DNA sequence: ACAATACGAATGAACGTTCGTTTGCAAAGA
DNA sequence: TCTTTGCAAACGAACGTTCATTCGTATTGT
């Protein structure tokens, strides 16, 4: 029950940040080691490999998103409220898990097989579940859109600007930003 | 006036595609050479360096965006129509200059100084010009009152899903997609 | 209490590989 | 003839990773 983080945790967090800032291929183990005050060789006392870091970060986040999607899907919210809930999820993840979500969003393509295929499948599952909610919303007359797929991708992209623009040193009033962004998106949704 | 493309053009196009697919650091000169049916050493008869490729792609696109922004800004369109025109620009670039725009959007961070600073400045200039139009639109009562910065970033991100999801082999009806996307965004904007 | 042992953690050195790029030279085109 | 284009070979540098070793600190046996 110590308050200090284990070296392994420190490495994972530093890796997530570096993957976010420089990208996975441009992040060297020597640079990562420097970030946690170690030599490169010492990293391997705590982790398996460079790709292990990326893989764990990616799949941990995929799991979080999928779990939340399942919860929302099975809830008794209205379709529009379900979409709102998912928007909330993305914005919350964007602010609270800032670094790892970026790796999850952008760097997964550097995974090697068979993990790459596995991850892509999880991503497709998520999009399919999200899409289903949108489609039901349209069918129920709660959501305005012609092509659900276009709407989905637009939503997912629109919610990604937080990852790209929010920096830790530039705090912004994240709550008001989130509220405003959600408002904008929902306004585009409703009939 | 030959119809065939010069080797240099082929290299630049292949580079843009590889930067888009694998990212700049993960793209090797040997791989690039293979894509244009050459050996790595032969590339240097046509280009200066790997970074030259990235730099030219980034700044060429920056110039295009800024020129168009200037044209739109100085036009006598209404503020909302100006925003629409810029949305159109982004969507058109996304479909017609697919590969190079991606490099322009994601890979510029791998530029080294002083080019990196120069590029960031151009990007800020563009955002500032876009922001000004939004602010004026709000002031004129044409655009729903909101934090202009949030609006801007949301717009820019929303328009980026085309880069990420549209693949050449999966054509989609780009016109209808563009129309729907623009509609969604404008709907979120108007009062 | 004290020596022996085990172990987590850190390190410098080196491994094989790949990187971007340069060089020297041959073939082809003008 | 002189420029352009291509290629094999080689370059130093950096890459991820492994290895043998060391240092401290617990744990064990007596």
CSV table of C-alpha atoms (C1' of nucleotides) in Angstrom, one decimal:
chain,number,residue,atom,x,y,z
A,1,UNK,CA,0.0,0.0,0.0
A,2,UNK,CA,2.9,2.3,-0.7
A,3,UNK,CA,2.1,5.6,-2.4
A,4,UNK,CA,5.2,5.4,-4.7
A,5,UNK,CA,4.9,3.9,-8.1
A,6,UNK,CA,6.9,0.9,-9.1
A,7,UNK,CA,9.6,1.3,-11.6
A,8,UNK,CA,7.6,-0.8,-14.0
A,9,UNK,CA,4.7,1.7,-13.8
A,10,UNK,CA,7.0,4.6,-14.3
A,11,UNK,CA,8.4,3.0,-17.4
A,12,UNK,CA,5.0,2.3,-18.8
A,13,UNK,CA,3.9,5.9,-18.2
A,14,UNK,CA,7.0,7.4,-19.6
A,15,UNK,CA,6.7,5.1,-22.7
A,16,UNK,CA,3.1,6.2,-23.2
A,17,UNK,CA,4.1,9.8,-23.1
A,18,UNK,CA,7.1,9.3,-25.5
A,19,UNK,CA,5.0,7.3,-27.9
A,20,UNK,CA,2.5,10.1,-27.8
A,21,UNK,CA,5.1,12.9,-28.3
A,22,UNK,CA,7.5,11.3,-30.8
A,23,UNK,CA,5.7,8.2,-32.0
A,24,UNK,CA,6.6,4.6,-31.4
A,25,UNK,CA,9.3,4.1,-34.0
A,26,UNK,CA,11.0,7.4,-33.1
A,27,UNK,CA,11.1,6.5,-29.5
A,28,UNK,CA,14.4,4.7,-28.6
A,29,UNK,CA,14.9,2.6,-25.6
A,30,UNK,CA,17.9,4.7,-24.6
A,31,UNK,CA,15.7,7.8,-24.6
A,32,UNK,CA,13.0,6.0,-22.7
A,33,UNK,CA,15.6,4.8,-20.1
A,34,UNK,CA,16.8,8.4,-19.7
A,35,UNK,CA,13.2,9.5,-19.0
A,36,UNK,CA,13.0,7.1,-16.0
A,37,UNK,CA,16.6,7.7,-14.9
A,38,UNK,CA,18.0,4.3,-16.0
A,39,UNK,CA,20.3,2.9,-18.6
A,40,UNK,CA,18.7,1.1,-21.6
A,41,UNK,CA,19.9,-2.3,-20.5
A,42,UNK,CA,18.2,-1.9,-17.1
A,43,UNK,CA,14.8,-1.5,-18.6
A,44,UNK,CA,14.8,-5.2,-19.3
A,45,UNK,CA,14.8,-6.0,-15.6
A,46,UNK,CA,11.2,-4.7,-15.6
A,47,UNK,CA,9.7,-5.1,-19.0
A,48,UNK,CA,9.8,-7.7,-21.8
A,49,UNK,CA,10.4,-5.7,-24.9
A,50,UNK,CA,9.7,-2.4,-26.5
A,51,UNK,CA,6.7,-3.9,-28.3
A,52,UNK,CA,5.4,-5.3,-25.1
A,53,UNK,CA,5.0,-1.7,-23.9
A,54,UNK,CA,3.0,-0.7,-27.0
A,55,UNK,CA,0.9,-3.9,-27.0
A,56,UNK,CA,-0.1,-3.6,-23.3
A,57,UNK,CA,-1.0,0.1,-23.7
A,58,UNK,CA,-3.1,-0.6,-26.8
A,59,UNK,CA,-5.0,-3.6,-25.5
A,60,UNK,CA,-5.6,-2.1,-22.1
A,61,UNK,CA,-7.3,0.8,-23.7
A,62,UNK,CA,-9.2,-1.3,-26.1
A,63,UNK,CA,-10.5,-3.2,-23.2
A,64,UNK,CA,-11.7,-0.1,-21.4
A,65,UNK,CA,-13.5,1.2,-24.4
A,66,UNK,CA,-15.2,-2.1,-25.2
A,67,UNK,CA,-16.3,-2.6,-21.6
A,68,UNK,CA,-17.8,0.8,-21.5
A,69,UNK,CA,-19.5,0.3,-24.8
A,70,UNK,CA,-21.1,-2.9,-23.5
A,71,UNK,CA,-22.3,-1.2,-20.4
A,72,UNK,CA,-23.9,1.6,-22.4
A,73,UNK,CA,-25.4,-0.7,-25.0
A,74,UNK,CA,-27.1,-2.8,-22.4
A,75,UNK,CA,-28.4,0.2,-20.4
A,76,UNK,CA,-32.0,1.4,-20.7
A,77,UNK,CA,-31.0,4.9,-21.9
A,78,UNK,CA,-32.5,6.4,-25.0
A,79,UNK,CA,-30.5,6.0,-28.1
A,80,UNK,CA,-29.5,9.6,-28.2
A,81,UNK,CA,-28.5,9.4,-24.5
A,82,UNK,CA,-26.4,6.4,-25.3
A,83,UNK,CA,-24.5,8.4,-27.9
A,84,UNK,CA,-24.1,11.1,-25.4
A,85,UNK,CA,-22.7,8.7,-22.9
A,86,UNK,CA,-20.2,7.4,-25.4
A,87,UNK,CA,-19.1,10.9,-26.2
A,88,UNK,CA,-18.7,11.5,-22.5
A,89,UNK,CA,-16.5,8.4,-22.3
A,90,UNK,CA,-14.2,9.6,-25.1
A,91,UNK,CA,-13.8,13.0,-23.7
A,92,UNK,CA,-13.2,11.7,-20.2
A,93,UNK,CA,-10.6,9.2,-21.5
A,94,UNK,CA,-9.0,12.0,-23.5
A,95,UNK,CA,-8.4,14.1,-20.4
A,96,UNK,CA,-7.7,11.4,-17.8
A,97,UNK,CA,-5.7,8.9,-19.8
A,98,UNK,CA,-4.2,11.5,-22.0
A,99,UNK,CA,-1.0,9.8,-23.0
A,100,UNK,CA,-2.0,6.2,-23.2
A,101,UNK,CA,-5.1,7.0,-25.3
A,102,UNK,CA,-2.9,8.6,-27.9
A,103,UNK,CA,-0.8,5.6,-28.2
A,104,UNK,CA,-3.9,3.6,-28.4
A,105,UNK,CA,-5.3,5.8,-31.1
A,106,UNK,CA,-2.3,6.4,-33.4
A,107,UNK,CA,0.5,3.9,-32.7
A,108,UNK,CA,-1.3,0.6,-32.8
A,109,UNK,CA,-0.4,0.3,-36.5
A,110,UNK,CA,3.2,-0.4,-35.4
A,111,UNK,CA,2.1,-3.6,-33.7
A,112,UNK,CA,3.3,-6.8,-35.5
A,113,UNK,CA,1.3,-9.8,-36.3
A,114,UNK,CA,-0.6,-11.5,-34.9
A,115,UNK,CA,-1.3,-8.7,-32.5
A,116,UNK,CA,-2.0,-6.2,-35.2
A,117,UNK,CA,-4.9,-8.3,-36.6
A,118,UNK,CA,-6.2,-8.9,-33.1
A,119,UNK,CA,-6.2,-5.2,-32.3
A,120,UNK,CA,-7.9,-4.2,-35.6
A,121,UNK,CA,-10.6,-6.7,-34.9
A,122,UNK,CA,-11.3,-5.2,-31.5
A,123,UNK,CA,-11.4,-1.8,-33.1
A,124,UNK,CA,-13.9,-3.0,-35.6
A,125,UNK,CA,-16.0,-4.5,-32.9
A,126,UNK,CA,-16.1,-1.2,-31.1
A,127,UNK,CA,-17.0,0.7,-34.2
A,128,UNK,CA,-19.7,-1.9,-35.0
A,129,UNK,CA,-21.2,-1.5,-31.5
A,130,UNK,CA,-21.2,2.3,-31.7
A,131,UNK,CA,-22.6,2.1,-35.2
A,132,UNK,CA,-25.5,0.0,-34.1
A,133,UNK,CA,-26.5,2.5,-31.5
A,134,UNK,CA,-26.5,5.3,-34.1
A,135,UNK,CA,-28.5,3.2,-36.5
A,136,UNK,CA,-31.1,2.5,-33.9
A,137,UNK,CA,-31.2,6.1,-33.0
A,138,UNK,CA,-31.9,7.1,-36.6
A,139,UNK,CA,-34.5,4.4,-37.0
A,140,UNK,CA,-36.2,5.6,-33.8
A,141,UNK,CA,-36.2,9.1,-35.2
A,142,UNK,CA,-34.0,10.5,-32.5
A,143,UNK,CA,-30.9,11.2,-34.6
A,144,UNK,CA,-30.7,13.0,-37.9
A,145,UNK,CA,-28.3,11.5,-40.4
A,146,UNK,CA,-28.4,9.8,-43.8
A,147,UNK,CA,-25.3,7.7,-43.6
A,148,UNK,CA,-24.6,6.3,-40.1
A,149,UNK,CA,-21.1,5.4,-41.0
A,150,UNK,CA,-20.2,8.9,-42.0
A,151,UNK,CA,-21.7,10.1,-38.8
A,152,UNK,CA,-19.8,7.6,-36.7
A,153,UNK,CA,-16.4,8.5,-38.2
A,154,UNK,CA,-17.1,12.2,-37.9
A,155,UNK,CA,-18.0,11.8,-34.3
A,156,UNK,CA,-14.9,9.7,-33.5
A,157,UNK,CA,-12.6,12.2,-35.3
A,158,UNK,CA,-14.2,15.2,-33.7
A,159,UNK,CA,-13.6,13.8,-30.3
A,160,UNK,CA,-10.0,13.3,-31.1
A,161,UNK,CA,-8.9,16.9,-31.1
A,162,UNK,CA,-8.5,16.8,-27.4
A,163,UNK,CA,-5.7,14.2,-27.7
A,164,UNK,CA,-4.0,16.3,-30.3
A,165,UNK,CA,-4.3,19.8,-28.9
A,166,UNK,CA,-4.6,19.5,-25.1
A,167,UNK,CA,-1.2,19.6,-23.5
A,168,UNK,CA,-0.5,19.0,-19.8
A,169,UNK,CA,1.1,22.4,-19.5
A,170,UNK,CA,-1.8,24.1,-21.1
A,171,UNK,CA,-4.6,23.0,-18.8
A,172,UNK,CA,-7.6,24.7,-20.4
A,173,UNK,CA,-10.9,24.5,-18.5
A,174,UNK,CA,-11.4,20.9,-19.5
A,175,UNK,CA,-14.9,20.7,-18.0
A,176,UNK,CA,-16.2,23.6,-19.9
A,177,UNK,CA,-14.4,22.4,-23.1
A,178,UNK,CA,-16.0,19.0,-22.7
A,179,UNK,CA,-19.4,20.4,-22.2
A,180,UNK,CA,-19.1,22.7,-25.2
A,181,UNK,CA,-17.8,20.0,-27.5
A,182,UNK,CA,-20.4,17.6,-26.5
A,183,UNK,CA,-23.0,20.3,-27.1
A,184,UNK,CA,-21.7,21.0,-30.5
A,185,UNK,CA,-21.8,17.4,-31.5
A,186,UNK,CA,-25.2,16.6,-30.1
A,187,UNK,CA,-26.5,19.7,-31.8
A,188,UNK,CA,-25.4,18.3,-35.1
A,189,UNK,CA,-27.1,15.0,-34.2
A,190,UNK,CA,-30.6,15.9,-33.1
A,191,UNK,CA,-33.4,16.5,-35.5
B,1,UNK,CA,4.8,18.3,-71.8
B,2,UNK,CA,5.2,14.6,-71.5
B,3,UNK,CA,2.5,12.6,-70.0
B,4,UNK,CA,4.8,10.4,-68.0
B,5,UNK,CA,5.9,11.4,-64.6
B,6,UNK,CA,9.5,12.2,-63.9
B,7,UNK,CA,11.3,9.8,-61.5
B,8,UNK,CA,11.5,12.6,-59.0
B,9,UNK,CA,7.7,13.0,-59.0
B,10,UNK,CA,7.3,9.3,-58.6
B,11,UNK,CA,9.6,9.3,-55.6
B,12,UNK,CA,7.7,12.1,-54.0
B,13,UNK,CA,4.4,10.5,-54.5
B,14,UNK,CA,5.7,7.1,-53.2
B,15,UNK,CA,7.2,8.9,-50.2
B,16,UNK,CA,4.0,10.6,-49.4
B,17,UNK,CA,2.1,7.4,-49.5
B,18,UNK,CA,4.7,5.6,-47.4
B,19,UNK,CA,4.8,8.4,-44.9
B,20,UNK,CA,1.0,8.1,-44.7
B,21,UNK,CA,0.9,4.3,-44.3
B,22,UNK,CA,3.9,3.7,-42.1
B,23,UNK,CA,4.8,7.1,-40.7
B,24,UNK,CA,8.0,9.0,-41.5
B,25,UNK,CA,10.4,7.3,-39.1
B,26,UNK,CA,9.3,3.9,-40.0
B,27,UNK,CA,9.7,4.5,-43.7
B,28,UNK,CA,13.2,3.4,-44.8
B,29,UNK,CA,14.9,4.7,-47.9
B,30,UNK,CA,15.4,1.1,-49.1
B,31,UNK,CA,11.7,0.5,-48.9
B,32,UNK,CA,11.0,3.7,-50.7
B,33,UNK,CA,13.5,2.8,-53.4
B,34,UNK,CA,11.7,-0.5,-53.8
B,35,UNK,CA,8.4,1.3,-54.3
B,36,UNK,CA,9.8,3.2,-57.3
B,37,UNK,CA,11.9,0.3,-58.7
B,38,UNK,CA,15.3,1.6,-57.7
B,39,UNK,CA,18.0,0.8,-55.3
B,40,UNK,CA,18.4,3.1,-52.3
B,41,UNK,CA,21.6,4.7,-53.5
B,42,UNK,CA,20.0,5.7,-56.8
B,43,UNK,CA,17.4,7.8,-55.0
B,44,UNK,CA,20.1,10.4,-54.3
B,45,UNK,CA,20.4,11.1,-58.0
B,46,UNK,CA,17.0,12.7,-57.8
B,47,UNK,CA,16.5,14.0,-54.3
B,48,UNK,CA,18.6,15.6,-51.6
B,49,UNK,CA,17.7,13.7,-48.5
B,50,UNK,CA,14.9,11.9,-46.7
B,51,UNK,CA,14.0,15.0,-44.8
B,52,UNK,CA,13.9,17.0,-48.0
B,53,UNK,CA,11.0,14.8,-49.0
B,54,UNK,CA,9.1,15.4,-45.8
B,55,UNK,CA,9.9,19.1,-45.8
B,56,UNK,CA,8.7,19.7,-49.3
B,57,UNK,CA,5.5,17.8,-48.8
B,58,UNK,CA,4.7,19.7,-45.6
B,59,UNK,CA,5.4,23.2,-46.8
B,60,UNK,CA,3.8,22.7,-50.2
B,61,UNK,CA,0.6,21.8,-48.5
B,62,UNK,CA,0.9,24.5,-45.9
B,63,UNK,CA,1.2,27.0,-48.8
B,64,UNK,CA,-1.9,25.6,-50.4
B,65,UNK,CA,-4.0,25.9,-47.3
B,66,UNK,CA,-2.8,29.4,-46.5
B,67,UNK,CA,-3.4,30.7,-50.1
B,68,UNK,CA,-6.9,29.4,-50.0
B,69,UNK,CA,-7.5,30.9,-46.6
B,70,UNK,CA,-6.4,34.2,-47.9
B,71,UNK,CA,-8.6,34.0,-50.9
B,72,UNK,CA,-11.6,33.1,-48.8
B,73,UNK,CA,-10.9,35.7,-46.1
B,74,UNK,CA,-10.8,38.5,-48.7
B,75,UNK,CA,-13.9,37.4,-50.5
B,76,UNK,CA,-17.2,39.0,-49.9
B,77,UNK,CA,-18.9,35.9,-48.7
B,78,UNK,CA,-20.9,35.9,-45.5
B,79,UNK,CA,-19.0,34.6,-42.5
B,80,UNK,CA,-20.9,31.3,-42.4
B,81,UNK,CA,-20.3,30.9,-46.1
B,82,UNK,CA,-16.6,31.5,-45.5
B,83,UNK,CA,-16.6,28.7,-43.0
B,84,UNK,CA,-18.4,26.5,-45.4
B,85,UNK,CA,-15.8,27.3,-48.1
B,86,UNK,CA,-13.0,26.3,-45.8
B,87,UNK,CA,-14.7,23.1,-44.9
B,88,UNK,CA,-15.1,22.4,-48.6
B,89,UNK,CA,-11.4,23.1,-49.1
B,90,UNK,CA,-10.4,20.6,-46.4
B,91,UNK,CA,-12.7,17.9,-47.8
B,92,UNK,CA,-11.5,18.4,-51.3
B,93,UNK,CA,-7.9,18.3,-50.3
B,94,UNK,CA,-8.6,15.2,-48.3
B,95,UNK,CA,-9.9,13.4,-51.3
B,96,UNK,CA,-7.7,14.8,-54.1
B,97,UNK,CA,-4.4,15.1,-52.3
B,98,UNK,CA,-5.0,12.2,-50.0
B,99,UNK,CA,-1.4,11.0,-49.3
B,100,UNK,CA,0.4,14.2,-49.1
B,101,UNK,CA,-2.2,15.8,-46.9
B,102,UNK,CA,-1.7,13.1,-44.3
B,103,UNK,CA,2.0,13.6,-44.2
B,104,UNK,CA,1.2,17.3,-43.9
B,105,UNK,CA,-1.1,16.6,-41.0
B,106,UNK,CA,0.7,14.0,-39.0
B,107,UNK,CA,4.3,13.8,-39.9
B,108,UNK,CA,5.5,17.4,-39.7
B,109,UNK,CA,6.5,16.9,-36.1
B,110,UNK,CA,9.5,14.9,-37.4
B,111,UNK,CA,11.0,17.9,-39.1
B,112,UNK,CA,14.1,19.2,-37.5
B,113,UNK,CA,14.9,22.7,-36.6
B,114,UNK,CA,14.7,25.3,-37.9
B,115,UNK,CA,12.0,23.9,-40.3
B,116,UNK,CA,9.9,22.6,-37.4
B,117,UNK,CA,9.5,26.1,-35.9
B,118,UNK,CA,8.8,27.6,-39.3
B,119,UNK,CA,6.1,25.0,-40.0
B,120,UNK,CA,4.5,25.4,-36.6
B,121,UNK,CA,4.4,29.1,-37.3
B,122,UNK,CA,2.6,28.6,-40.6
B,123,UNK,CA,0.1,26.3,-38.9
B,124,UNK,CA,-0.6,28.9,-36.2
B,125,UNK,CA,-1.1,31.5,-38.9
B,126,UNK,CA,-3.7,29.3,-40.6
B,127,UNK,CA,-5.5,28.6,-37.3
B,128,UNK,CA,-5.5,32.2,-36.5
B,129,UNK,CA,-7.0,33.2,-39.8
B,130,UNK,CA,-9.6,30.4,-39.5
B,131,UNK,CA,-10.4,31.5,-36.0
B,132,UNK,CA,-10.9,35.1,-37.0
B,133,UNK,CA,-13.6,34.1,-39.4
B,134,UNK,CA,-15.4,32.1,-36.8
B,135,UNK,CA,-15.1,34.9,-34.3
B,136,UNK,CA,-16.6,37.4,-36.8
B,137,UNK,CA,-19.4,35.0,-37.6
B,138,UNK,CA,-20.3,34.7,-33.9
B,139,UNK,CA,-20.1,38.5,-33.5
B,140,UNK,CA,-22.3,38.9,-36.5
B,141,UNK,CA,-24.8,36.5,-35.0
B,142,UNK,CA,-24.4,34.0,-37.9
B,143,UNK,CA,-22.7,31.3,-35.8
B,144,UNK,CA,-23.9,29.9,-32.5
B,145,UNK,CA,-22.1,31.5,-29.7
B,146,UNK,CA,-19.4,29.3,-28.2
B,147,UNK,CA,-15.7,29.2,-27.5
B,148,UNK,CA,-14.3,29.9,-31.0
B,149,UNK,CA,-11.2,27.9,-30.2
B,150,UNK,CA,-13.1,24.8,-29.3
B,151,UNK,CA,-15.2,25.2,-32.4
B,152,UNK,CA,-12.2,25.5,-34.6
B,153,UNK,CA,-10.4,22.5,-33.2
B,154,UNK,CA,-13.5,20.4,-33.4
B,155,UNK,CA,-14.0,21.4,-37.0
B,156,UNK,CA,-10.4,20.7,-38.0
B,157,UNK,CA,-10.5,17.3,-36.3
B,158,UNK,CA,-13.9,16.3,-37.6
B,159,UNK,CA,-12.6,17.0,-41.1
B,160,UNK,CA,-9.7,14.8,-40.6
B,161,UNK,CA,-11.5,11.4,-40.5
B,162,UNK,CA,-11.4,11.4,-44.3
B,163,UNK,CA,-7.6,11.2,-44.1
B,164,UNK,CA,-7.7,8.4,-41.7
B,165,UNK,CA,-10.5,6.2,-42.9
B,166,UNK,CA,-10.8,6.7,-46.7
B,167,UNK,CA,-8.6,4.3,-48.5
B,168,UNK,CA,-8.0,4.3,-52.2
B,169,UNK,CA,-9.3,0.8,-52.6
B,170,UNK,CA,-12.5,1.6,-50.7
B,171,UNK,CA,-13.7,4.5,-52.8
B,172,UNK,CA,-16.9,5.5,-51.0
B,173,UNK,CA,-19.2,8.0,-52.6
B,174,UNK,CA,-17.0,10.9,-51.7
B,175,UNK,CA,-19.4,13.5,-52.9
B,176,UNK,CA,-22.3,12.3,-50.8
B,177,UNK,CA,-19.9,11.8,-47.9
B,178,UNK,CA,-18.6,15.3,-48.2
B,179,UNK,CA,-22.1,16.7,-48.4
B,180,UNK,CA,-23.3,14.9,-45.3
B,181,UNK,CA,-20.2,15.8,-43.3
B,182,UNK,CA,-20.4,19.4,-44.2
B,183,UNK,CA,-24.1,19.4,-43.3
B,184,UNK,CA,-23.4,17.9,-39.9
B,185,UNK,CA,-20.8,20.4,-39.1
B,186,UNK,CA,-22.7,23.4,-40.3
B,187,UNK,CA,-25.7,22.2,-38.4
B,188,UNK,CA,-23.7,22.3,-35.3
B,189,UNK,CA,-22.6,25.8,-36.1
B,190,UNK,CA,-25.7,27.7,-37.0
B,191,UNK,CA,-28.0,29.3,-34.4
C,1,DA,C1',24.6,-13.1,16.4
C,2,DC,C1',26.8,-14.1,12.3
C,3,DA,C1',28.0,-16.1,8.0
C,4,DA,C1',26.0,-18.0,3.8
C,5,DT,C1',22.8,-17.5,0.3
C,6,DA,C1',19.4,-15.7,-2.8
C,7,DC,C1',17.7,-12.1,-5.4
C,8,DG,C1',16.1,-7.6,-7.4
C,9,DA,C1',18.1,-3.9,-9.7
C,10,DA,C1',21.5,-1.4,-12.2
C,11,DT,C1',25.4,-1.3,-15.4
C,12,DG,C1',29.1,-1.2,-19.4
C,13,DA,C1',30.1,-3.8,-23.2
C,14,DA,C1',29.0,-6.0,-27.0
C,15,DC,C1',25.9,-8.4,-30.3
C,16,DG,C1',23.7,-8.4,-35.0
C,17,DT,C1',21.0,-5.5,-37.7
C,18,DT,C1',19.2,-1.6,-39.9
C,19,DC,C1',19.5,3.1,-40.7
C,20,DG,C1',20.6,7.4,-44.1
C,21,DT,C1',24.1,8.6,-46.9
C,22,DT,C1',28.6,8.6,-49.8
C,23,DT,C1',31.7,6.9,-53.0
C,24,DG,C1',33.5,5.0,-57.3
C,25,DC,C1',32.4,3.3,-61.5
C,26,DA,C1',29.7,1.5,-65.4
C,27,DA,C1',26.0,2.2,-68.8
C,28,DA,C1',23.0,5.2,-71.5
C,29,DG,C1',21.4,9.5,-73.7
C,30,DA,C1',22.2,14.0,-75.4
D,1,DT,C1',32.1,14.2,-75.3
D,2,DC,C1',29.7,15.3,-71.3
D,3,DT,C1',25.7,14.9,-68.4
D,4,DT,C1',22.5,11.9,-66.4
D,5,DT,C1',21.1,7.7,-64.2
D,6,DG,C1',21.8,3.4,-62.0
D,7,DC,C1',24.1,0.2,-58.9
D,8,DA,C1',27.4,-2.4,-55.6
D,9,DA,C1',29.9,-1.6,-51.8
D,10,DA,C1',30.9,0.6,-47.9
D,11,DC,C1',30.5,4.2,-44.2
D,12,DG,C1',29.5,5.7,-39.3
D,13,DA,C1',25.7,5.9,-36.4
D,14,DA,C1',21.9,4.3,-34.0
D,15,DC,C1',18.8,0.7,-33.2
D,16,DG,C1',16.7,-3.2,-29.8
D,17,DT,C1',18.5,-6.5,-27.1
D,18,DT,C1',21.6,-9.9,-24.5
D,19,DC,C1',25.3,-10.9,-21.4
D,20,DA,C1',28.3,-11.2,-17.5
D,21,DT,C1',29.0,-8.8,-13.6
D,22,DT,C1',28.3,-6.0,-9.5
D,23,DC,C1',26.1,-3.9,-5.7
D,24,DG,C1',22.9,-3.7,-2.0
D,25,DT,C1',19.5,-5.9,0.8
D,26,DA,C1',16.7,-9.3,2.4
D,27,DT,C1',16.3,-14.3,3.9
D,28,DT,C1',18.2,-18.4,5.6
D,29,DG,C1',20.9,-21.8,8.4
D,30,DT,C1',23.3,-22.5,12.4
